[in-house]
mmCIF file of C-alpha atoms in Angstrom:
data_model
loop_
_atom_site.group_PDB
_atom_site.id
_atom_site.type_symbol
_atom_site.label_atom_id
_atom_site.label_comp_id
_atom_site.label_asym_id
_atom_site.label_seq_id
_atom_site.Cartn_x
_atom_site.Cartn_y
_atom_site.Cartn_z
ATOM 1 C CA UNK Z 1 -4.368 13.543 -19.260
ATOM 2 C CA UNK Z 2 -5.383 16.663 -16.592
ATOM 3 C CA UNK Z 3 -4.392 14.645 -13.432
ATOM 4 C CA UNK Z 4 -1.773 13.798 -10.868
ATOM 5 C CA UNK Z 5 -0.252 10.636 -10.103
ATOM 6 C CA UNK Z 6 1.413 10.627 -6.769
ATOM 7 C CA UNK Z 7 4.098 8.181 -5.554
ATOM 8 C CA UNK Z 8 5.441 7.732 -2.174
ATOM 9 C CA UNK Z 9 8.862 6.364 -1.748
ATOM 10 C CA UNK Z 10 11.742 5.153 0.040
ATOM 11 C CA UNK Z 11 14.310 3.454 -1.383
ATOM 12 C CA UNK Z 12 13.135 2.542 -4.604
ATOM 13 C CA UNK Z 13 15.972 3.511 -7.314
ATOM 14 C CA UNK Z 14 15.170 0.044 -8.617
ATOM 15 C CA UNK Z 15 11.771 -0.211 -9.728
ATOM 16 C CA UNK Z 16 10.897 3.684 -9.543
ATOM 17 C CA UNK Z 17 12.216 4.510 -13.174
ATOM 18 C CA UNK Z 18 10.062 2.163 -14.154
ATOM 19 C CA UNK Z 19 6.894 2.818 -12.442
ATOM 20 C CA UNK Z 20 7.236 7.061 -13.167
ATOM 21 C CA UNK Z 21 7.722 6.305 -17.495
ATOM 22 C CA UNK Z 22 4.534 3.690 -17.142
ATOM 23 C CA UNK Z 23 1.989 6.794 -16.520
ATOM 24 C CA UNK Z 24 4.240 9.427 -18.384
ATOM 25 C CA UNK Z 25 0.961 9.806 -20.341
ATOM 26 C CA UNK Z 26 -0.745 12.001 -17.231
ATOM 27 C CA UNK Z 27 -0.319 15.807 -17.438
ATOM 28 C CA UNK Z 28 1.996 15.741 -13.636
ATOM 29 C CA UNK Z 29 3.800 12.947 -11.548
ATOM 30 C CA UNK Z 30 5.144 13.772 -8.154
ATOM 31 C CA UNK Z 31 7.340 11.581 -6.227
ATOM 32 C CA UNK Z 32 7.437 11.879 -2.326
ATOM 33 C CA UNK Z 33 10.382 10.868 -0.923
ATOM 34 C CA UNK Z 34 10.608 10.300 2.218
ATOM 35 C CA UNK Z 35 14.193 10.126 2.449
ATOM 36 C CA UNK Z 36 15.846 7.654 0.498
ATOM 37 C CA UNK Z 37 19.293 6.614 0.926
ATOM 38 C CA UNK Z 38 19.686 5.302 -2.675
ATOM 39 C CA UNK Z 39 19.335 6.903 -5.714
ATOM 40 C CA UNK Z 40 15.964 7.401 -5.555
ATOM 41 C CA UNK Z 41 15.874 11.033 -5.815
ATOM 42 C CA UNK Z 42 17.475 11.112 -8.937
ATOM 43 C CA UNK Z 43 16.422 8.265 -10.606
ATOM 44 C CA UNK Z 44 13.191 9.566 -10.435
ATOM 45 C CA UNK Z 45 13.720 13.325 -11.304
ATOM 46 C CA UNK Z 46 15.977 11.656 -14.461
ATOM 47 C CA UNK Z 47 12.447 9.823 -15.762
ATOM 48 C CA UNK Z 48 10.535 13.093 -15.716
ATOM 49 C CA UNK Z 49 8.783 13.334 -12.009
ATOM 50 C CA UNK Z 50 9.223 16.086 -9.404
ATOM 51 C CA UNK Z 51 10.299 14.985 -6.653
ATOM 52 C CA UNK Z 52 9.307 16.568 -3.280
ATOM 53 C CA UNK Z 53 12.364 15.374 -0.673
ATOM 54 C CA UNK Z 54 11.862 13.959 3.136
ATOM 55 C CA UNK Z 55 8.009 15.077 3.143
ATOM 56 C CA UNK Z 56 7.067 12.388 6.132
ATOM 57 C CA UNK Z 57 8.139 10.038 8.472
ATOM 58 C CA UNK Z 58 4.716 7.502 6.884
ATOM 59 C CA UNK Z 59 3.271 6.815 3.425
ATOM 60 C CA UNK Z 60 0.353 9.258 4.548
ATOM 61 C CA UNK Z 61 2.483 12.207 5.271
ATOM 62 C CA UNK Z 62 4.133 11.764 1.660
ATOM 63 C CA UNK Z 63 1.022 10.928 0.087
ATOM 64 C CA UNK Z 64 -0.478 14.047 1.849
ATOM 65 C CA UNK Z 65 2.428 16.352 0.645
ATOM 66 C CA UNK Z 66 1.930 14.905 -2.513
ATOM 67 C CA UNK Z 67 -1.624 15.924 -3.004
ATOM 68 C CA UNK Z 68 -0.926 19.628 -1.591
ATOM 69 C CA UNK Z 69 1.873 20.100 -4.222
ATOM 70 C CA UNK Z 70 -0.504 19.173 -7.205
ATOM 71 C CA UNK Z 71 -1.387 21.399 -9.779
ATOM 72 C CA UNK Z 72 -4.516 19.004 -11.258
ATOM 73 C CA UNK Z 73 -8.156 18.552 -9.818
ATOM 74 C CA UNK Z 74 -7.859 14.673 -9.921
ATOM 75 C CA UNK Z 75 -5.027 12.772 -8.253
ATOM 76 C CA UNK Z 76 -4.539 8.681 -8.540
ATOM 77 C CA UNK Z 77 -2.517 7.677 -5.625
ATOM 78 C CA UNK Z 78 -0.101 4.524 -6.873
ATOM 79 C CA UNK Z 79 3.085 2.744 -5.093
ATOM 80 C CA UNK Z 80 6.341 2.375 -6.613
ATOM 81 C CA UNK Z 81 5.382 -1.437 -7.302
ATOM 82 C CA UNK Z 82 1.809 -0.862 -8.979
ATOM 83 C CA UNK Z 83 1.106 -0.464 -12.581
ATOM 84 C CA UNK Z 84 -1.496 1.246 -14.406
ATOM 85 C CA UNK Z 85 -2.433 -1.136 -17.160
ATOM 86 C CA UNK Z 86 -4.098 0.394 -20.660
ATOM 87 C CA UNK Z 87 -7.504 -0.550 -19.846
ATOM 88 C CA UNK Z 88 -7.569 1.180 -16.386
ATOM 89 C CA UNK Z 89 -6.036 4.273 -17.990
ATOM 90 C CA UNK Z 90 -8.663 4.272 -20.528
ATOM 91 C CA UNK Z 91 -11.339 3.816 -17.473
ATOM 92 C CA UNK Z 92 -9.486 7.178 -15.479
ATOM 93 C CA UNK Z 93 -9.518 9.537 -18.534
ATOM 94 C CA UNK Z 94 -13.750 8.201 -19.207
ATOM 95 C CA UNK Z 95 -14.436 9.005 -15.427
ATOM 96 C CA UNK Z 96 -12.876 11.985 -15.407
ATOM 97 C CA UNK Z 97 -14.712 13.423 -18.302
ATOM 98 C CA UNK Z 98 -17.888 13.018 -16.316
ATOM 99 C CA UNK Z 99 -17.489 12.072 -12.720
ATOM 100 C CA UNK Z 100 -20.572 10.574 -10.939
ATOM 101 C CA UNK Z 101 -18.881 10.454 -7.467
ATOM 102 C CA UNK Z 102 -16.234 12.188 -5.273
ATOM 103 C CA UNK Z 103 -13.694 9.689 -4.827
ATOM 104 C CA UNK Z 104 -13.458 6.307 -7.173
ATOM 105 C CA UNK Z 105 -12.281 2.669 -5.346
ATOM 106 C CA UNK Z 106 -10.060 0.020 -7.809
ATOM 107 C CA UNK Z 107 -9.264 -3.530 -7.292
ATOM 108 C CA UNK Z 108 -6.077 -4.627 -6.784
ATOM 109 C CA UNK Z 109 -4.770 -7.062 -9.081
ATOM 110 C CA UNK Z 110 -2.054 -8.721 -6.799
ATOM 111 C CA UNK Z 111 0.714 -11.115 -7.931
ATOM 112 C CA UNK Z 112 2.876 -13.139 -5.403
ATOM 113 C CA UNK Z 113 6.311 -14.118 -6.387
ATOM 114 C CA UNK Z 114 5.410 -14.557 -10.040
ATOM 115 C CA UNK Z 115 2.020 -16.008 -9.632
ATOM 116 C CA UNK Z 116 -1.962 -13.998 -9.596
ATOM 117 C CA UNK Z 117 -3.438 -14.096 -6.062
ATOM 118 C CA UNK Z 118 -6.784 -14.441 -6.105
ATOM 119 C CA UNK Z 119 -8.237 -15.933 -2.965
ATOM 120 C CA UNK Z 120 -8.384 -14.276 0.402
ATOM 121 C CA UNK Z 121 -7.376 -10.621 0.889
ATOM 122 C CA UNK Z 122 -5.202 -10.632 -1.796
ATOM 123 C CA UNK Z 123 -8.743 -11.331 -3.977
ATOM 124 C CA UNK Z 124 -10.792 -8.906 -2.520
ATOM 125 C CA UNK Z 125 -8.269 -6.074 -1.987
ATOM 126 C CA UNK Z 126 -10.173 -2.944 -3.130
ATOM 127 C CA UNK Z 127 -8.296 0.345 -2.344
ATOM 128 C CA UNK Z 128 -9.668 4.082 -3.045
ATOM 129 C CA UNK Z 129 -7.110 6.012 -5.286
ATOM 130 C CA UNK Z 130 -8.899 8.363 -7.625
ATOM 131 C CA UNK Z 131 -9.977 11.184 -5.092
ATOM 132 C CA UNK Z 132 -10.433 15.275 -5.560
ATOM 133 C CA UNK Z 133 -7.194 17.422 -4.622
ATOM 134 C CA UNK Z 134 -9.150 18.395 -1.285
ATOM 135 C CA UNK Z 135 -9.107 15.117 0.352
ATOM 136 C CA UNK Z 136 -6.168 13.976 2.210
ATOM 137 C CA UNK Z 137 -5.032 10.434 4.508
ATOM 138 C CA UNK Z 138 -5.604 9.524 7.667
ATOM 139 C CA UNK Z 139 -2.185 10.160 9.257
ATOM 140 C CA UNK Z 140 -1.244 6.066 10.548
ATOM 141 C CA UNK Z 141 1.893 4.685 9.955
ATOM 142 C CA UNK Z 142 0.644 1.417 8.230
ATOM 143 C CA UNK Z 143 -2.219 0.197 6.413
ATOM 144 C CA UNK Z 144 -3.208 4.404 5.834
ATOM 145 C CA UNK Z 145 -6.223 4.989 4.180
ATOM 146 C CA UNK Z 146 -8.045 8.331 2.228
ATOM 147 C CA UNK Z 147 -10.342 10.122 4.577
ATOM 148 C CA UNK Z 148 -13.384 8.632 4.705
ATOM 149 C CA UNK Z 149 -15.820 9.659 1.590
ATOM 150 C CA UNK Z 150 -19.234 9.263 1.648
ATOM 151 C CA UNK Z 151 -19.586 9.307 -1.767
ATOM 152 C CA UNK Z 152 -17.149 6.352 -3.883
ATOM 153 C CA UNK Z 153 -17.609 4.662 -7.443
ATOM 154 C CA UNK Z 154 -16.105 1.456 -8.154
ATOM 155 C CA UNK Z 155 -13.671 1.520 -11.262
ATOM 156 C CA UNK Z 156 -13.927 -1.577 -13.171
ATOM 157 C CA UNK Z 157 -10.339 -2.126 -14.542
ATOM 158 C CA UNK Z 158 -8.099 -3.714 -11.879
ATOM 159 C CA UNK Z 159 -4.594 -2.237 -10.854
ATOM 160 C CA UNK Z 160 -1.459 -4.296 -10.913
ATOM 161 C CA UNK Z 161 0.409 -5.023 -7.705
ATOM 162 C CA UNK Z 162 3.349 -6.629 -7.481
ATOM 163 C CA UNK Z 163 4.835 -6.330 -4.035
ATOM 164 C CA UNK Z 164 8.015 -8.486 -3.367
ATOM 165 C CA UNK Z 165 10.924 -8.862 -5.567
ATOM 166 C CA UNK Z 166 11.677 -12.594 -3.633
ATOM 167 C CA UNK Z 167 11.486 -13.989 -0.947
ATOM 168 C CA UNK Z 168 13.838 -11.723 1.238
ATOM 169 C CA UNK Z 169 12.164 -8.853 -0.173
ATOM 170 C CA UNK Z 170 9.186 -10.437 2.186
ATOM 171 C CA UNK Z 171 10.551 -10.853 5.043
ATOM 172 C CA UNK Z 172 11.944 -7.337 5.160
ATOM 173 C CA UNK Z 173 8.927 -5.924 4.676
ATOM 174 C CA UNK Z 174 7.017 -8.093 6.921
ATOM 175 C CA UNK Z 175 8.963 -7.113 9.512
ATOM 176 C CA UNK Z 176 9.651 -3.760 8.894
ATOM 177 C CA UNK Z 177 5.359 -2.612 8.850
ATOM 178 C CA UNK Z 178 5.196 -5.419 11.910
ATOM 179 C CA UNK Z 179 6.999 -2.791 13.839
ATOM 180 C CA UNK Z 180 5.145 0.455 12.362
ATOM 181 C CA UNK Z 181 2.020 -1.136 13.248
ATOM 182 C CA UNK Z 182 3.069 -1.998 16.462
ATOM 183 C CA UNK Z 183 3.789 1.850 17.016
ATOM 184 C CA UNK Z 184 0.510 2.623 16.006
ATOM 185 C CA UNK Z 185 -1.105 -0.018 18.525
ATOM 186 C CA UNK Z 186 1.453 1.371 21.338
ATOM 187 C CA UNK Z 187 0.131 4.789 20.834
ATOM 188 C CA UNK Z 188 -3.622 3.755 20.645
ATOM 189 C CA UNK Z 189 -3.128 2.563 24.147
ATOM 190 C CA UNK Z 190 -2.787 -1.599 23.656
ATOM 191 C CA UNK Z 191 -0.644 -3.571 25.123
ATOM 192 C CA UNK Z 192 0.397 -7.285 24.060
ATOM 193 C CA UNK Z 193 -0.844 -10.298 25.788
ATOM 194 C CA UNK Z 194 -0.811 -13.882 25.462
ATOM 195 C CA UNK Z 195 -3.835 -13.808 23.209
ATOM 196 C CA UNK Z 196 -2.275 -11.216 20.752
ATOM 197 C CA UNK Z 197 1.212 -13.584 21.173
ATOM 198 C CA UNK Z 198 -0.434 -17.208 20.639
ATOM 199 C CA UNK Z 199 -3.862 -16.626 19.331
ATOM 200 C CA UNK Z 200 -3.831 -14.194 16.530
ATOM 201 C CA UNK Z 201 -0.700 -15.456 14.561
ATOM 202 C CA UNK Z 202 -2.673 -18.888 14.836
ATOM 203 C CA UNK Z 203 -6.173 -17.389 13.625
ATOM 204 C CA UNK Z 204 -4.904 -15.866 10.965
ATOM 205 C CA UNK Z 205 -2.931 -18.819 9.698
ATOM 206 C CA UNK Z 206 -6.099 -20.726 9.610
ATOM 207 C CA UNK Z 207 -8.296 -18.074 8.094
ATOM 208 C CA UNK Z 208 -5.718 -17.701 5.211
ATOM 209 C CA UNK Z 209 -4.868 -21.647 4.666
ATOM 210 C CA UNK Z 210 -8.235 -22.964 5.342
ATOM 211 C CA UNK Z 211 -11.175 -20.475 4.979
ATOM 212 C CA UNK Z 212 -9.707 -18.228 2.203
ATOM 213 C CA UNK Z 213 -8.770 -21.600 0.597
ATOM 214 C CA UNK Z 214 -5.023 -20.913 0.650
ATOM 215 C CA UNK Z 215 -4.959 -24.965 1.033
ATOM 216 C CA UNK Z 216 -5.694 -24.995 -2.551
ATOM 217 C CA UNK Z 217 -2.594 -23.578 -4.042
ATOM 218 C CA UNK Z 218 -0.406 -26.071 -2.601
ATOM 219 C CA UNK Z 219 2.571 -25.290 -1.310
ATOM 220 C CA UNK Z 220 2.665 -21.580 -2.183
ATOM 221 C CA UNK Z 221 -0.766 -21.185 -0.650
ATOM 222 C CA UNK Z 222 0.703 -22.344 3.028
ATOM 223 C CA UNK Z 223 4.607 -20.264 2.439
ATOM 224 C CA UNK Z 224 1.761 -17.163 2.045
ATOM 225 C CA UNK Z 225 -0.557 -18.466 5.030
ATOM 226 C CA UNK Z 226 2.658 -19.382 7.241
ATOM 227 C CA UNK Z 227 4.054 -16.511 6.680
ATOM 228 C CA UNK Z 228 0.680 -14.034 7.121
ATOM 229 C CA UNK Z 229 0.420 -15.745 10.561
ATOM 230 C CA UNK Z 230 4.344 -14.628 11.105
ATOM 231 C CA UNK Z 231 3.222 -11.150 10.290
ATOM 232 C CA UNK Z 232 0.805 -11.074 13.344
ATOM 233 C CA UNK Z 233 2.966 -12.664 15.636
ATOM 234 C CA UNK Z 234 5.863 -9.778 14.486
ATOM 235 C CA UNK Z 235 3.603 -7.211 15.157
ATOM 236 C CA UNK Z 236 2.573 -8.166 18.643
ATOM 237 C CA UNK Z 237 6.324 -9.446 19.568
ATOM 238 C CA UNK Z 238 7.161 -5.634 18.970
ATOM 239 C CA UNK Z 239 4.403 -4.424 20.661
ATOM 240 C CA UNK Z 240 5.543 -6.640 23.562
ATOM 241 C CA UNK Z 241 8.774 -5.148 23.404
ATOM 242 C CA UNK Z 242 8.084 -1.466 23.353
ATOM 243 C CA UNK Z 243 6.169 -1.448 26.407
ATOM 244 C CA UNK Z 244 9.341 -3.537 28.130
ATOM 245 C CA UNK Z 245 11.536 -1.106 26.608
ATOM 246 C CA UNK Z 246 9.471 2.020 28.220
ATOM 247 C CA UNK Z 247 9.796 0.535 31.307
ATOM 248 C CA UNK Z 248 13.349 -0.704 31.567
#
């Protein structure tokens, strides 16, 4: 197929194998790397990608590198732990035969330590990944996004996302884009308070558990809510500590 998957990583050597044979059925796949201490690199040049090396200190920046270094029109942006399932493939190759709109949207079809997500964000998590080689991201360290398009379709086949090995997995990851997006909130200008401390981790415990109806999937439903509220409070506890740190 005439297009260009792109893949930002870090780190990945175990699932990246994996994810680059899954779409060895599009015409290029480059890997951005952005400066893995595993096997990574290799791992992924051994299943057939090219591999572009330290090309960002964010997701954007790699994605963004990514995107320049294509040879195709059309690029689909995935993550090392997303899949491409037959149906959605099918879906790409129709659209791109006879595209209505600049940039197309797709549904994230999350999975949480084994088991389908569907309520809350996790079941309304629509992300924009099949864009034109001219568009780039909006250069944040977390939670980046495409540029915004005035123009975007809605594909109709969901893509699978499966984002934590376990548990530990989690909690490393939690607390690792707690900090990035604390950097971003640091540079923006805000500082943390006993609101962002005490209030937000609280608000968005309830809003998961109770009005996203995460108190419906017993006890997995509060380990996700608990630990969404822990994500807020991690983000603003580092927030809280940068601006102590700049003036110490």
């Amino acid at each position: 197929m005439p297009i260009t998957i792109i893949i930002p990583v870090l780190d990945e050597a175990s699932q990246i194998e994996e994810c680059v044979r899954h779409v060895s059925w599009a015409d290029e796949i480059v890997v951005a790397d952005g400066g893995s201490r595993d096997d990574t690199v290799a791992v992924a040049r051994g299943a057939g990608a090219t591999v572009l090396e330290k090309t960002g200190p964010t997701i954007a920046a790699q994605r963004n590198s990514a995107i320049a270094a294509a040879r195709n029109e059309w690029i689909f942006a995935i993550d090392a732990d997303e899949r491409i399932p037959d149906a959605l493939r099918e879906e790409i190759a129709a659209t791109m035969l006879h595209p209505r709109h600049a940039a197309y949207r797709v549904r994230r079809r999350s999975f949480y330590l084994g088991r389908e997500q569907t309520r809350g964000r996790w079941g309304r998590d629509w992300v924009v990944r099949l864009f034109t080689r001219e568009r780039r991201y909006v250069l944040r360290r977390v939670h980046e996004g495409l540029e915004p398009v005035s123009d975007v379709g809605s594909l109709k086949s969901p893509l699978a996302h499966d984002p934590y090995r376990d548990l530990s997995h989690q909690l490393e990851k939690m607390n690792r884009y707690a900090y990035l997006g604390a950097q971003d909130l640091y540079d923006q200008g805000r500082r943390a308070n006993l609101t962002d401390l005490a209030g937000r981790p609280l608000a968005r415990f309830l809003r998961a558990y109770l009005i996203d109806g995460a108190c419906r999937d017993g006890l997995a439903g509060l380990v996700e809510a608990s630990l969404g509220g822990c994500t807020a409070f991690l983000k603003y506890a580092h927030l809280w500590a940068l601006e102590r740190r700049v003036r110490a």
